[in-house]
PDB file of C-alpha atoms (C1' of nucleotides) in Angstrom:
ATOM      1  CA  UNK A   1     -24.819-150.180  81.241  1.00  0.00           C
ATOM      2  CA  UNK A   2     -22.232-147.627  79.687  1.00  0.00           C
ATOM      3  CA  UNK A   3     -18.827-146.776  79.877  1.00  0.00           C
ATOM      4  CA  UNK A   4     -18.168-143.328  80.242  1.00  0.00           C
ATOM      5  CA  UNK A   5     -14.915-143.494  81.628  1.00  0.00           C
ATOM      6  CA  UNK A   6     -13.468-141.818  78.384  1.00  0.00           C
ATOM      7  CA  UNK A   7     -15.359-138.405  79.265  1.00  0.00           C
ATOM      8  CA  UNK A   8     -13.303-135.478  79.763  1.00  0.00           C
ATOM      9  CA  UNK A   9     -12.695-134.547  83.746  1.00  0.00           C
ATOM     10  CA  UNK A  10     -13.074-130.698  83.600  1.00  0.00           C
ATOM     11  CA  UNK A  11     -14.928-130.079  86.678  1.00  0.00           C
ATOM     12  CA  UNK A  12     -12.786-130.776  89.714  1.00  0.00           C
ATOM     13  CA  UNK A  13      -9.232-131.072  89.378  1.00  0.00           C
ATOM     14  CA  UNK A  14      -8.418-132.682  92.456  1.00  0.00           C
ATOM     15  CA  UNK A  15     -10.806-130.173  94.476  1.00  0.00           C
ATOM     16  CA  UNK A  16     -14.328-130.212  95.982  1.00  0.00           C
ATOM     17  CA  UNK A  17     -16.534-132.563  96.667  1.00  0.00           C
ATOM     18  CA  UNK A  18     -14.596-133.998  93.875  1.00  0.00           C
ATOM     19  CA  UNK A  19     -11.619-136.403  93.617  1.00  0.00           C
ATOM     20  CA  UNK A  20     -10.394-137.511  90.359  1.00  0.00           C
ATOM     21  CA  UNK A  21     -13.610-138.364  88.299  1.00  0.00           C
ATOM     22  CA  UNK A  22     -15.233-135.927  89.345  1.00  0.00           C
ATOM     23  CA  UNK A  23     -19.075-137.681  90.490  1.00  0.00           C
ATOM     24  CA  UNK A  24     -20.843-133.726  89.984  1.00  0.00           C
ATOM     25  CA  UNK A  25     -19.172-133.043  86.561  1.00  0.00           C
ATOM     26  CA  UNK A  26     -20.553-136.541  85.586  1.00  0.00           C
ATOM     27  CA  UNK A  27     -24.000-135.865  87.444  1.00  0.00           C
ATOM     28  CA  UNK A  28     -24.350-132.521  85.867  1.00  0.00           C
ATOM     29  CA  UNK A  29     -23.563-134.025  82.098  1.00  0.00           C
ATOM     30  CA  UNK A  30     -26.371-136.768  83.116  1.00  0.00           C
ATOM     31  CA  UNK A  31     -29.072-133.846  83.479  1.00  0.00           C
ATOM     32  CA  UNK A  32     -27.115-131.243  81.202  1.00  0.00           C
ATOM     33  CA  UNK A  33     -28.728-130.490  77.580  1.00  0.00           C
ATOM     34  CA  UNK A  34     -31.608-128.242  76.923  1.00  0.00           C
ATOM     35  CA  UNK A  35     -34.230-131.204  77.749  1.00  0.00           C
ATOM     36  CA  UNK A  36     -33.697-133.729  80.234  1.00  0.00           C
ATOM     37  CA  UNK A  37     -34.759-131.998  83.010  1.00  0.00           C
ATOM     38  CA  UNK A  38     -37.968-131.153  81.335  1.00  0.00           C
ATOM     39  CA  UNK A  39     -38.305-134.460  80.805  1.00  0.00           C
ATOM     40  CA  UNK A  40     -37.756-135.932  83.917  1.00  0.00           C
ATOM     41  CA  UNK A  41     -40.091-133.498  85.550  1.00  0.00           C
ATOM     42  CA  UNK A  42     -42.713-134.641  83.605  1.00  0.00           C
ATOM     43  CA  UNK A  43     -42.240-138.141  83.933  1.00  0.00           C
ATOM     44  CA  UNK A  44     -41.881-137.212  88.082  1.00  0.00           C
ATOM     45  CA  UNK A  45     -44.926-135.636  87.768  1.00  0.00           C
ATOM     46  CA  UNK A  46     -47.028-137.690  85.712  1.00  0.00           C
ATOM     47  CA  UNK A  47     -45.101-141.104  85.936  1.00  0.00           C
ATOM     48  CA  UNK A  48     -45.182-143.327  83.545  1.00  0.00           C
ATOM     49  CA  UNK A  49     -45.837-141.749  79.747  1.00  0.00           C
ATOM     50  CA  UNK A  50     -45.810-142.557  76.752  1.00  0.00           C
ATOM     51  CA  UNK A  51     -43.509-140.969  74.156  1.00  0.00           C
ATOM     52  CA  UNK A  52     -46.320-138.789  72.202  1.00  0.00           C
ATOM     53  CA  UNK A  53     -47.686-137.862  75.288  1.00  0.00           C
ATOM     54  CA  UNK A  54     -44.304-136.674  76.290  1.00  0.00           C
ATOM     55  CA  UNK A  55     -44.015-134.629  73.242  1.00  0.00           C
ATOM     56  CA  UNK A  56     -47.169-133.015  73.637  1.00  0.00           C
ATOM     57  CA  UNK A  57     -46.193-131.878  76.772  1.00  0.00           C
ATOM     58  CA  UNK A  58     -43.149-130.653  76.498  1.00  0.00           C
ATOM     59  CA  UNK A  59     -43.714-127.789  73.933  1.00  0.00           C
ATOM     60  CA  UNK A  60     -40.856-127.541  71.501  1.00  0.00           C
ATOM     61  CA  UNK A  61     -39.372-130.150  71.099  1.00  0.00           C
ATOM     62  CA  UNK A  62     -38.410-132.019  68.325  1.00  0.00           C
ATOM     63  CA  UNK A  63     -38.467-135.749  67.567  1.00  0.00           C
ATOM     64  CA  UNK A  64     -34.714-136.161  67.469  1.00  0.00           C
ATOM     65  CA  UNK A  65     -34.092-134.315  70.503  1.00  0.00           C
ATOM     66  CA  UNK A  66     -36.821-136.576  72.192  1.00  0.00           C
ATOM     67  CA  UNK A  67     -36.157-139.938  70.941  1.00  0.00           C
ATOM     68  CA  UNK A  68     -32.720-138.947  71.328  1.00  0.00           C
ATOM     69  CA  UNK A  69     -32.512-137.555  75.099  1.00  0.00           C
ATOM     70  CA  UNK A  70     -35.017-140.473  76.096  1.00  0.00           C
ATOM     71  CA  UNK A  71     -32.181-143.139  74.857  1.00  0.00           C
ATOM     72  CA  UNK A  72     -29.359-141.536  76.342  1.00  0.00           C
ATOM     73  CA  UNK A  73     -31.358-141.378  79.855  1.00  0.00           C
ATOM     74  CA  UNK A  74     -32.005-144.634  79.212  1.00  0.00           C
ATOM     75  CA  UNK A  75     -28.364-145.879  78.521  1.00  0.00           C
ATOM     76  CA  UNK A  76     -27.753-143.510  81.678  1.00  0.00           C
ATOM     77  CA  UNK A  77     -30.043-145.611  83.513  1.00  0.00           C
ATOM     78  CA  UNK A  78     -32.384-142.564  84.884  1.00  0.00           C
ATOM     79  CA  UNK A  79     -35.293-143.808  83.085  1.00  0.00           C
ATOM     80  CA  UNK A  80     -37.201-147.445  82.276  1.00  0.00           C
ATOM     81  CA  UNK A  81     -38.433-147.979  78.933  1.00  0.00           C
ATOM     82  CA  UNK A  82     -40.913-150.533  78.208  1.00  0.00           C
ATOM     83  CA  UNK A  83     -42.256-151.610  74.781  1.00  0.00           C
ATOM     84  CA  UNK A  84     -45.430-153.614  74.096  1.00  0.00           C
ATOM     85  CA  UNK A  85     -45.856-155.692  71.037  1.00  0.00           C
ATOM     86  CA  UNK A  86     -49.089-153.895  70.373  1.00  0.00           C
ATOM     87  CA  UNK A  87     -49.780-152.302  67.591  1.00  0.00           C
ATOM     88  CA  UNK A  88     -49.470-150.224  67.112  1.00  0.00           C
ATOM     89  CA  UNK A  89     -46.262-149.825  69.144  1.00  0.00           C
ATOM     90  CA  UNK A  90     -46.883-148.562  73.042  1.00  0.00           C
ATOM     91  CA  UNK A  91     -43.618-147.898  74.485  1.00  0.00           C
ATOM     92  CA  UNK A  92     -43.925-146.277  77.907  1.00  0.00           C
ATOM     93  CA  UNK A  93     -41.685-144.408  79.977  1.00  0.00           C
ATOM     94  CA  UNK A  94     -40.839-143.900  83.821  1.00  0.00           C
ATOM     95  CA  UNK A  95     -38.276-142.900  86.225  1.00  0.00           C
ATOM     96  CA  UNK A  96     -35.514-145.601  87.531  1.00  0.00           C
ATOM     97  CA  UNK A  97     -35.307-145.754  91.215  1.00  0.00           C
ATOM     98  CA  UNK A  98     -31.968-144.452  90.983  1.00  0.00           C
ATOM     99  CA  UNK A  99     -33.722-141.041  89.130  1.00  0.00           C
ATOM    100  CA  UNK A 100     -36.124-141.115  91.868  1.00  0.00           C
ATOM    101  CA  UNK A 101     -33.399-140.446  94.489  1.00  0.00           C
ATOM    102  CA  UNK A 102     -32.170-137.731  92.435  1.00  0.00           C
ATOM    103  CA  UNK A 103     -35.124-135.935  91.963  1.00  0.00           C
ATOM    104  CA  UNK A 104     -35.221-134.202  96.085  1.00  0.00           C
ATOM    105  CA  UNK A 105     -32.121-132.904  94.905  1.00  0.00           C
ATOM    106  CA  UNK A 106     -33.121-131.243  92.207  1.00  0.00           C
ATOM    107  CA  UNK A 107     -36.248-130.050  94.069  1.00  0.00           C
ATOM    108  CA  UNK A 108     -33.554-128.401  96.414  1.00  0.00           C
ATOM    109  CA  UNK A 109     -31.814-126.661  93.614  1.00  0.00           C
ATOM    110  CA  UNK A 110     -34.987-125.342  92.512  1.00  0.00           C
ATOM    111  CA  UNK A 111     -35.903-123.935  95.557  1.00  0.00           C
ATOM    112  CA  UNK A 112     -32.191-122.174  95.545  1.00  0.00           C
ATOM    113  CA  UNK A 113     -32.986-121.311  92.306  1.00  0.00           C
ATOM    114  CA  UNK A 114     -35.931-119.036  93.671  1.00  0.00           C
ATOM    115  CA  UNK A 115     -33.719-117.578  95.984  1.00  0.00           C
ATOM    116  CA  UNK A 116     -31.511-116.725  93.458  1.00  0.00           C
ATOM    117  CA  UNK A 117     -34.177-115.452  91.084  1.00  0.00           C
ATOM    118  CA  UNK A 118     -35.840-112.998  93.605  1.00  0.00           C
ATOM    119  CA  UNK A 119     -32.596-110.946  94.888  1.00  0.00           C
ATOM    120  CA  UNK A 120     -31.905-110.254  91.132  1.00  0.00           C
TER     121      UNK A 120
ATOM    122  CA  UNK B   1     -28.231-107.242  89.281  1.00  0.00           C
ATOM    123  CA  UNK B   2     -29.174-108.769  85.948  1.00  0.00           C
ATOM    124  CA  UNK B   3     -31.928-109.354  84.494  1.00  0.00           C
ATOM    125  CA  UNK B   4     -32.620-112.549  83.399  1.00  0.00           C
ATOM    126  CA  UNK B   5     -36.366-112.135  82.184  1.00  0.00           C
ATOM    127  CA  UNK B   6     -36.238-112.604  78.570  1.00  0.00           C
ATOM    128  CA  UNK B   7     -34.418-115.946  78.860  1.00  0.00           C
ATOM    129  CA  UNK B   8     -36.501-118.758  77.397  1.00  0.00           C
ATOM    130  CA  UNK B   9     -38.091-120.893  80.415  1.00  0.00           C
ATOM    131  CA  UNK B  10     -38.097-124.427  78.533  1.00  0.00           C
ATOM    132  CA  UNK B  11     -37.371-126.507  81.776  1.00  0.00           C
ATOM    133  CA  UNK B  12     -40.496-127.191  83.101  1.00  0.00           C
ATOM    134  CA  UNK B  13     -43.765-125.869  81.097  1.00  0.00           C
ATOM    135  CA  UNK B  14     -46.104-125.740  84.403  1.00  0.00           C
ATOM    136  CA  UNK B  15     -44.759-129.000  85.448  1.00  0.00           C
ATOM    137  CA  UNK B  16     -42.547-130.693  88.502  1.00  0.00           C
ATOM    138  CA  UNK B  17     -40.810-128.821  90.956  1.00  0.00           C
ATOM    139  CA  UNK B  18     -41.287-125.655  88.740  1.00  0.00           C
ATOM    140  CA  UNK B  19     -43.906-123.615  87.990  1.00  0.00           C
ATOM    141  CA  UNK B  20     -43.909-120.569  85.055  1.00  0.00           C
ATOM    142  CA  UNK B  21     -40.552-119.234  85.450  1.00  0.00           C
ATOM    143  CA  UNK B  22     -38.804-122.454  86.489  1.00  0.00           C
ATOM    144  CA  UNK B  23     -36.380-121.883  89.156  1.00  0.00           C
ATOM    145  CA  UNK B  24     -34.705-125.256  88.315  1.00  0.00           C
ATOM    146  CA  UNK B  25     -33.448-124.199  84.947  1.00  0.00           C
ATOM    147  CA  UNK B  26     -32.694-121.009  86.322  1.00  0.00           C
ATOM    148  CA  UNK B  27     -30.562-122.580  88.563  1.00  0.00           C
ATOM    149  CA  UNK B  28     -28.678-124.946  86.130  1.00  0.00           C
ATOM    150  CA  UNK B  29     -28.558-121.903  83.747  1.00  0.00           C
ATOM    151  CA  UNK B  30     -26.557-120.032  86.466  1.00  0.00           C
ATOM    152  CA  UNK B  31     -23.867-123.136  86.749  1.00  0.00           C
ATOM    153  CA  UNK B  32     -23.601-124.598  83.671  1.00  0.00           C
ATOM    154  CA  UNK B  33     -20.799-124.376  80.854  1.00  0.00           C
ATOM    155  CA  UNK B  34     -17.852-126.197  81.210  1.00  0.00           C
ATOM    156  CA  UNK B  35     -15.898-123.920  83.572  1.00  0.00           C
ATOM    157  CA  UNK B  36     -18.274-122.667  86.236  1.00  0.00           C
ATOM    158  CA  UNK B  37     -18.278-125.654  88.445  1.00  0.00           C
ATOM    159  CA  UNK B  38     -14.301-125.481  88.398  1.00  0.00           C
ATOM    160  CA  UNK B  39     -14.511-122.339  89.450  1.00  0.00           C
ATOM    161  CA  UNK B  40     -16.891-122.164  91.969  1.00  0.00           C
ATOM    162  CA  UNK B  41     -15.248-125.592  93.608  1.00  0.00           C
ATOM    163  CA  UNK B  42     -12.219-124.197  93.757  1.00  0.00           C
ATOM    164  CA  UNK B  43     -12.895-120.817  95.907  1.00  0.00           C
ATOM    165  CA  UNK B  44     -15.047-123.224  97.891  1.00  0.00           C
ATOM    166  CA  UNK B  45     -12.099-125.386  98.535  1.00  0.00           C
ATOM    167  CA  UNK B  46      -9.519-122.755  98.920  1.00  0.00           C
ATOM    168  CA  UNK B  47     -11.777-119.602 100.129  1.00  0.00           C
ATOM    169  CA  UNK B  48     -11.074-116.023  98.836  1.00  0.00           C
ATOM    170  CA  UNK B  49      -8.351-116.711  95.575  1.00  0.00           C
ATOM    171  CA  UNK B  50      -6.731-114.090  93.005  1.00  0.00           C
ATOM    172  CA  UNK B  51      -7.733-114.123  89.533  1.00  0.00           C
ATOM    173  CA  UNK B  52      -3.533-116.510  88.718  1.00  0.00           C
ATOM    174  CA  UNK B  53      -3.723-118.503  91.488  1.00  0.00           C
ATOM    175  CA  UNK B  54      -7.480-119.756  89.843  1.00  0.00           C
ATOM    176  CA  UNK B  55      -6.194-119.915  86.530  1.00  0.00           C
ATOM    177  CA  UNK B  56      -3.240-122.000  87.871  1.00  0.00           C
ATOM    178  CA  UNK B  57      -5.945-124.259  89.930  1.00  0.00           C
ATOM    179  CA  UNK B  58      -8.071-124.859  87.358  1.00  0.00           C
ATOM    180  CA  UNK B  59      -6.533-126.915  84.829  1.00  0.00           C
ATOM    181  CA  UNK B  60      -6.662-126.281  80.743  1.00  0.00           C
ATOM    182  CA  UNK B  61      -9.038-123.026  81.541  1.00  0.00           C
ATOM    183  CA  UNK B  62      -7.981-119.793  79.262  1.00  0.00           C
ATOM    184  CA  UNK B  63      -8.019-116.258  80.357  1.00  0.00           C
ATOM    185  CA  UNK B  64     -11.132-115.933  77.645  1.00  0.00           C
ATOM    186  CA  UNK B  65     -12.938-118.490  79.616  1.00  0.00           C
ATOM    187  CA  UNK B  66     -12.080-117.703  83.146  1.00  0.00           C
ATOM    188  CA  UNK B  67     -12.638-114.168  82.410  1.00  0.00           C
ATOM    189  CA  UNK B  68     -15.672-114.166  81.478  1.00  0.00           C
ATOM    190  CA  UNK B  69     -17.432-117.065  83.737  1.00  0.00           C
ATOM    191  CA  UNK B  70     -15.980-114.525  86.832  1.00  0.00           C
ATOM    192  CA  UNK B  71     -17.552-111.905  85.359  1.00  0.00           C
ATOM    193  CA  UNK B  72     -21.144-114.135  84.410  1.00  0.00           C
ATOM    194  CA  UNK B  73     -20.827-115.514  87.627  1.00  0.00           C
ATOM    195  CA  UNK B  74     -20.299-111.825  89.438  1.00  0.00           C
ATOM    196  CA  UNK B  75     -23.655-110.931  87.540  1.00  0.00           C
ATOM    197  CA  UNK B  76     -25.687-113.528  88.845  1.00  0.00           C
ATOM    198  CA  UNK B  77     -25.059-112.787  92.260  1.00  0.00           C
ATOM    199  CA  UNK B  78     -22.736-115.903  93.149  1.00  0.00           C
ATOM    200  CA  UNK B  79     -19.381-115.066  93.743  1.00  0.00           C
ATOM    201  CA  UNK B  80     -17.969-111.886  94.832  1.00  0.00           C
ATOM    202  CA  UNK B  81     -15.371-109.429  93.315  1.00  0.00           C
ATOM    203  CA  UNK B  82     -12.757-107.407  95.331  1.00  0.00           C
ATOM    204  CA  UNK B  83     -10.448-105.149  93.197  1.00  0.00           C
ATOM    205  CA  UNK B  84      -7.179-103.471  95.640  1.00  0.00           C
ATOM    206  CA  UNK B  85      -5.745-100.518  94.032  1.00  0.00           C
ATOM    207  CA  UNK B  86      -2.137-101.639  94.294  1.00  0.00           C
ATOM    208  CA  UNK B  87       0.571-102.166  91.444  1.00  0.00           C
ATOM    209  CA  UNK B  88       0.365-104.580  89.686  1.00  0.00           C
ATOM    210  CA  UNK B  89      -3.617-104.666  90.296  1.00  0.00           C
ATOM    211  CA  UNK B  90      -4.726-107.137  93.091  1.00  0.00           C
ATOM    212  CA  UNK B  91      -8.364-108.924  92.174  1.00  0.00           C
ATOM    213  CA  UNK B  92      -9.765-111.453  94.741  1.00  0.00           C
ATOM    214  CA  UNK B  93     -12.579-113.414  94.392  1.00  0.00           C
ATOM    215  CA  UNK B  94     -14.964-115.244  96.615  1.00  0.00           C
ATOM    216  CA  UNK B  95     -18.520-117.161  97.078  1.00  0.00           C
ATOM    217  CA  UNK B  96     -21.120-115.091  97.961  1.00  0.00           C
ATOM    218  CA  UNK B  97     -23.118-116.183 100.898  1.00  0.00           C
ATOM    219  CA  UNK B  98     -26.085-117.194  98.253  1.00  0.00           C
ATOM    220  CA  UNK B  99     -23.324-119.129  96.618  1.00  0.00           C
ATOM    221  CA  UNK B 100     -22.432-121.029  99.667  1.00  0.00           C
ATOM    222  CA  UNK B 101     -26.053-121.859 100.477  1.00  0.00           C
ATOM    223  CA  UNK B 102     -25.616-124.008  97.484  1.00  0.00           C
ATOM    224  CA  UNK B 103     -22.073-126.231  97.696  1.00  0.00           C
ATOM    225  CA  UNK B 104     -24.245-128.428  99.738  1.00  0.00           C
ATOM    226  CA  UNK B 105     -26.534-128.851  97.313  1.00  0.00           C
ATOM    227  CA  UNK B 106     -24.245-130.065  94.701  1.00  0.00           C
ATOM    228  CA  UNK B 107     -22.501-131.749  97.311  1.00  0.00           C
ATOM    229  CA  UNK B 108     -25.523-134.164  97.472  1.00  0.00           C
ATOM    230  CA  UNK B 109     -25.822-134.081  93.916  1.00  0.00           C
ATOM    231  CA  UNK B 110     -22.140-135.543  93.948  1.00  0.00           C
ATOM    232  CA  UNK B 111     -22.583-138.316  96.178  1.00  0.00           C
ATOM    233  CA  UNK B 112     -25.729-139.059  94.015  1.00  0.00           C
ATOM    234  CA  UNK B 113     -23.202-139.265  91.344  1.00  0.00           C
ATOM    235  CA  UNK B 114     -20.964-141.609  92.875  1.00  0.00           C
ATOM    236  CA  UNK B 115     -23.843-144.223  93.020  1.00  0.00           C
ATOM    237  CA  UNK B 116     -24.795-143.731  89.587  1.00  0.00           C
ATOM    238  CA  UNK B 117     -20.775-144.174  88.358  1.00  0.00           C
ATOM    239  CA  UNK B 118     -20.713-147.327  90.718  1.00  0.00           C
ATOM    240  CA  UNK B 119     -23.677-148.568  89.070  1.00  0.00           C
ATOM    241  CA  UNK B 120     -22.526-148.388  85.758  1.00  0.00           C
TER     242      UNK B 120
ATOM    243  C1'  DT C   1     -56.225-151.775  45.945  1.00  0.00           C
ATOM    244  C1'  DT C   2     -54.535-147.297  46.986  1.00  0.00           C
ATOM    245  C1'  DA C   3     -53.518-143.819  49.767  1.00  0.00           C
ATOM    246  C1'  DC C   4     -52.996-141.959  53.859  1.00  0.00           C
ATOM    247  C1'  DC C   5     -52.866-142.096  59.143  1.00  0.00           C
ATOM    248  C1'  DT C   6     -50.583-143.130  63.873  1.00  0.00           C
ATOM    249  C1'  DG C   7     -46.546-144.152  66.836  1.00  0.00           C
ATOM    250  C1'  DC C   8     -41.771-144.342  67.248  1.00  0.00           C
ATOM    251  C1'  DT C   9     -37.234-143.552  65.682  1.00  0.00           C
ATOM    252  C1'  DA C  10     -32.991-142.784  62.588  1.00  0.00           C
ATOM    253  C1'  DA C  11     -30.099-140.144  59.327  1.00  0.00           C
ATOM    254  C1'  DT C  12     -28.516-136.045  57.538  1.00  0.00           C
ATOM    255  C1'  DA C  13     -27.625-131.357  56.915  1.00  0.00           C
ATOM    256  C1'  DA C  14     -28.221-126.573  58.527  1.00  0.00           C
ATOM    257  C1'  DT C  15     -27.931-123.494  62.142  1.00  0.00           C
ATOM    258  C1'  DT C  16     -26.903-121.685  66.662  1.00  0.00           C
ATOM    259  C1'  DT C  17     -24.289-121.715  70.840  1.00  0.00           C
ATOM    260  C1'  DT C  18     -20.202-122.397  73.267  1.00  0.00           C
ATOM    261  C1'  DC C  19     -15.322-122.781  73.631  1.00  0.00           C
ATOM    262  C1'  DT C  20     -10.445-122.095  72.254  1.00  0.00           C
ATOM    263  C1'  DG C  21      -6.319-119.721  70.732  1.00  0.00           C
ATOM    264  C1'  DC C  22      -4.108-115.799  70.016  1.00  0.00           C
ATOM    265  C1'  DG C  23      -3.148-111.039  70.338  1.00  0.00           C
ATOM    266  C1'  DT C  24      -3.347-106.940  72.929  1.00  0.00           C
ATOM    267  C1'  DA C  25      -4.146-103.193  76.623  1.00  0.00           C
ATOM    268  C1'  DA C  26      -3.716-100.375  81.166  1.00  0.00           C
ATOM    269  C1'  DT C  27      -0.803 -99.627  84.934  1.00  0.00           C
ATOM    270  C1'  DT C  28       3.517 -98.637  87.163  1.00  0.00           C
ATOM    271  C1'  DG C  29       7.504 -99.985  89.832  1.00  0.00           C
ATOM    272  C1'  DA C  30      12.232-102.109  89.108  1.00  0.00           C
TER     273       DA C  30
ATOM    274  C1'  DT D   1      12.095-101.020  78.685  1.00  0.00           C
ATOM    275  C1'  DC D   2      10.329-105.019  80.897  1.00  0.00           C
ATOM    276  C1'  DA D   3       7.647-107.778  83.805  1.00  0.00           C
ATOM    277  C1'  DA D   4       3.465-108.685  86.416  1.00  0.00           C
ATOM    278  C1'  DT D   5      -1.597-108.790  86.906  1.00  0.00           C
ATOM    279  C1'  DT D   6      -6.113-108.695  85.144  1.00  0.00           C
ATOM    280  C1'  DA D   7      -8.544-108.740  81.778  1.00  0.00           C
ATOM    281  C1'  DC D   8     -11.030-107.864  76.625  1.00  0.00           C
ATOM    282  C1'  DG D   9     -11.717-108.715  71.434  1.00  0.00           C
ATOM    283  C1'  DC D  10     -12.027-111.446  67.585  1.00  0.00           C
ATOM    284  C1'  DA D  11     -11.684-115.483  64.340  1.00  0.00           C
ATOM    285  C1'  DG D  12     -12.342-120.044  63.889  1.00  0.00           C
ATOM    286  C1'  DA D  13     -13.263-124.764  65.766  1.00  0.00           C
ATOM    287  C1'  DA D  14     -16.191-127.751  68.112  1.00  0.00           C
ATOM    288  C1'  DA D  15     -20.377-129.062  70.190  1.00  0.00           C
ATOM    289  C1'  DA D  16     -25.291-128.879  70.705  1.00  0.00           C
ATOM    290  C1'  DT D  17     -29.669-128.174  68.700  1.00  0.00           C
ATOM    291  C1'  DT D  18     -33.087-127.779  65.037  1.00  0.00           C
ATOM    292  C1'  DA D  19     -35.165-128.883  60.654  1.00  0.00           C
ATOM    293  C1'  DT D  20     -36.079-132.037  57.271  1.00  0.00           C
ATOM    294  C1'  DT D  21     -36.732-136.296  55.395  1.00  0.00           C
ATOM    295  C1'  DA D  22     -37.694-140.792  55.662  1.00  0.00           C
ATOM    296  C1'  DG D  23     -38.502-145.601  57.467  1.00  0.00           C
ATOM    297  C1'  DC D  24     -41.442-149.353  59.313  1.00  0.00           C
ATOM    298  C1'  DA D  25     -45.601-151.747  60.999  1.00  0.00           C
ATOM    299  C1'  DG D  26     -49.972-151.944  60.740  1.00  0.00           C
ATOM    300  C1'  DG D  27     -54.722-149.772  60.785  1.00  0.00           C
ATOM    301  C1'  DT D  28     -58.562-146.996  58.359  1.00  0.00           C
ATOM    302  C1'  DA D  29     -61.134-144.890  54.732  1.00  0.00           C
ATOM    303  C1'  DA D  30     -62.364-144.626  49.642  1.00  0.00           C
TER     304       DA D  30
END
DNA sequence: TTACCTGCTAATAATTTTCTGCGTAATTGA
DNA sequence: TCAATTACGCAGAAAATTATTAGCAGGTAA
């Protein structure tokens, strides 16, 4: 998998429940961008999907950012891509196991997030 | 408090732990940037701080930056603001109890980003 | 054959958003 | 007058996102 030990360290200096790398700066760059989390909700909803179904269902976006946030969750190792030699090309998406641990998580921050969203 | 209404919802289009509004984004809306973890672990760490002794925590942050993720992070309800009328002017700063409710949270995302660094 | 269609992705430039660096202001006691 | 504290404003840099174009592999329709 990647190296990403050359990423800048901004979130905890030393503080938290963060030492010197900072695990929740680096978990919050893994999910951060305007569409990962859109895609890993659908692919937690639906499971696995393939890329044009993927685009259909998130509205807006764009090839690049797509094909482009797919690899990068990929090299990140939240998501499994497969590719069969059909053609033409099926290449199929789904969460890692490790994606599927973070996912409760996330459903915790969203119910937060309602919190939050009804005392405003 | 703010309104947050006309703020485009592109998390989660009907889908995952989020429905219309998305809650999730929301929620990742109210944290993200590059300074507002810092922040928030650092009065979590070291409870009520002055507006120095955070810019002296928090590492490479400018007054632009930390000025204005207080004041964002004022608006949304999750830290709190306590001006003294002494000379010089004494500003304090502290998590809100809706902000507290959520250090765990990213406390468990943390450790989930401890296994993903390990497994990299 | 020719032309165009689907599925997936890359390359590039244009645009928008976010961040930085610097200067400055109000206040007032020493 | 100067220092200390808490900011705000603005220009430009940097980063993220969008838009556009194009590629390839093969299938379909004319």
């Amino acid at each position: 998998m990647t190296m990403k030990s050359d990423k800048k360290n901004t979130s905890c200096q030393g503080r938290c429940p963060c030492m010197n790398y900072c695990p929740l700066g680096g978990a919050l760059r893994l999910i951060g961008g305007k569409w990962k989390v859109p895609i890993l909700c659908a692919l937690n909803q639906d499971g696995t999907t393939r890329y044009n179904e993927l685009k259909r269902k998130i509205k807006g976006i764009t090839n690049t950012m797509l094909a482009s946030s797919l690899k990068e969750l990929e090299e990140d190792g939240l998501i499994y891509r497969k590719q069969y030699m059909e053609m033409p090309v099926r290449v199929e998406y789904a969460l890692t196991d490790l994606c599927s641990d973070l996912m409760p998580i996330l459903s915790q921050l969203a119910h937060w997030g309602i919190k939050v969203h009804r005392s405003e």
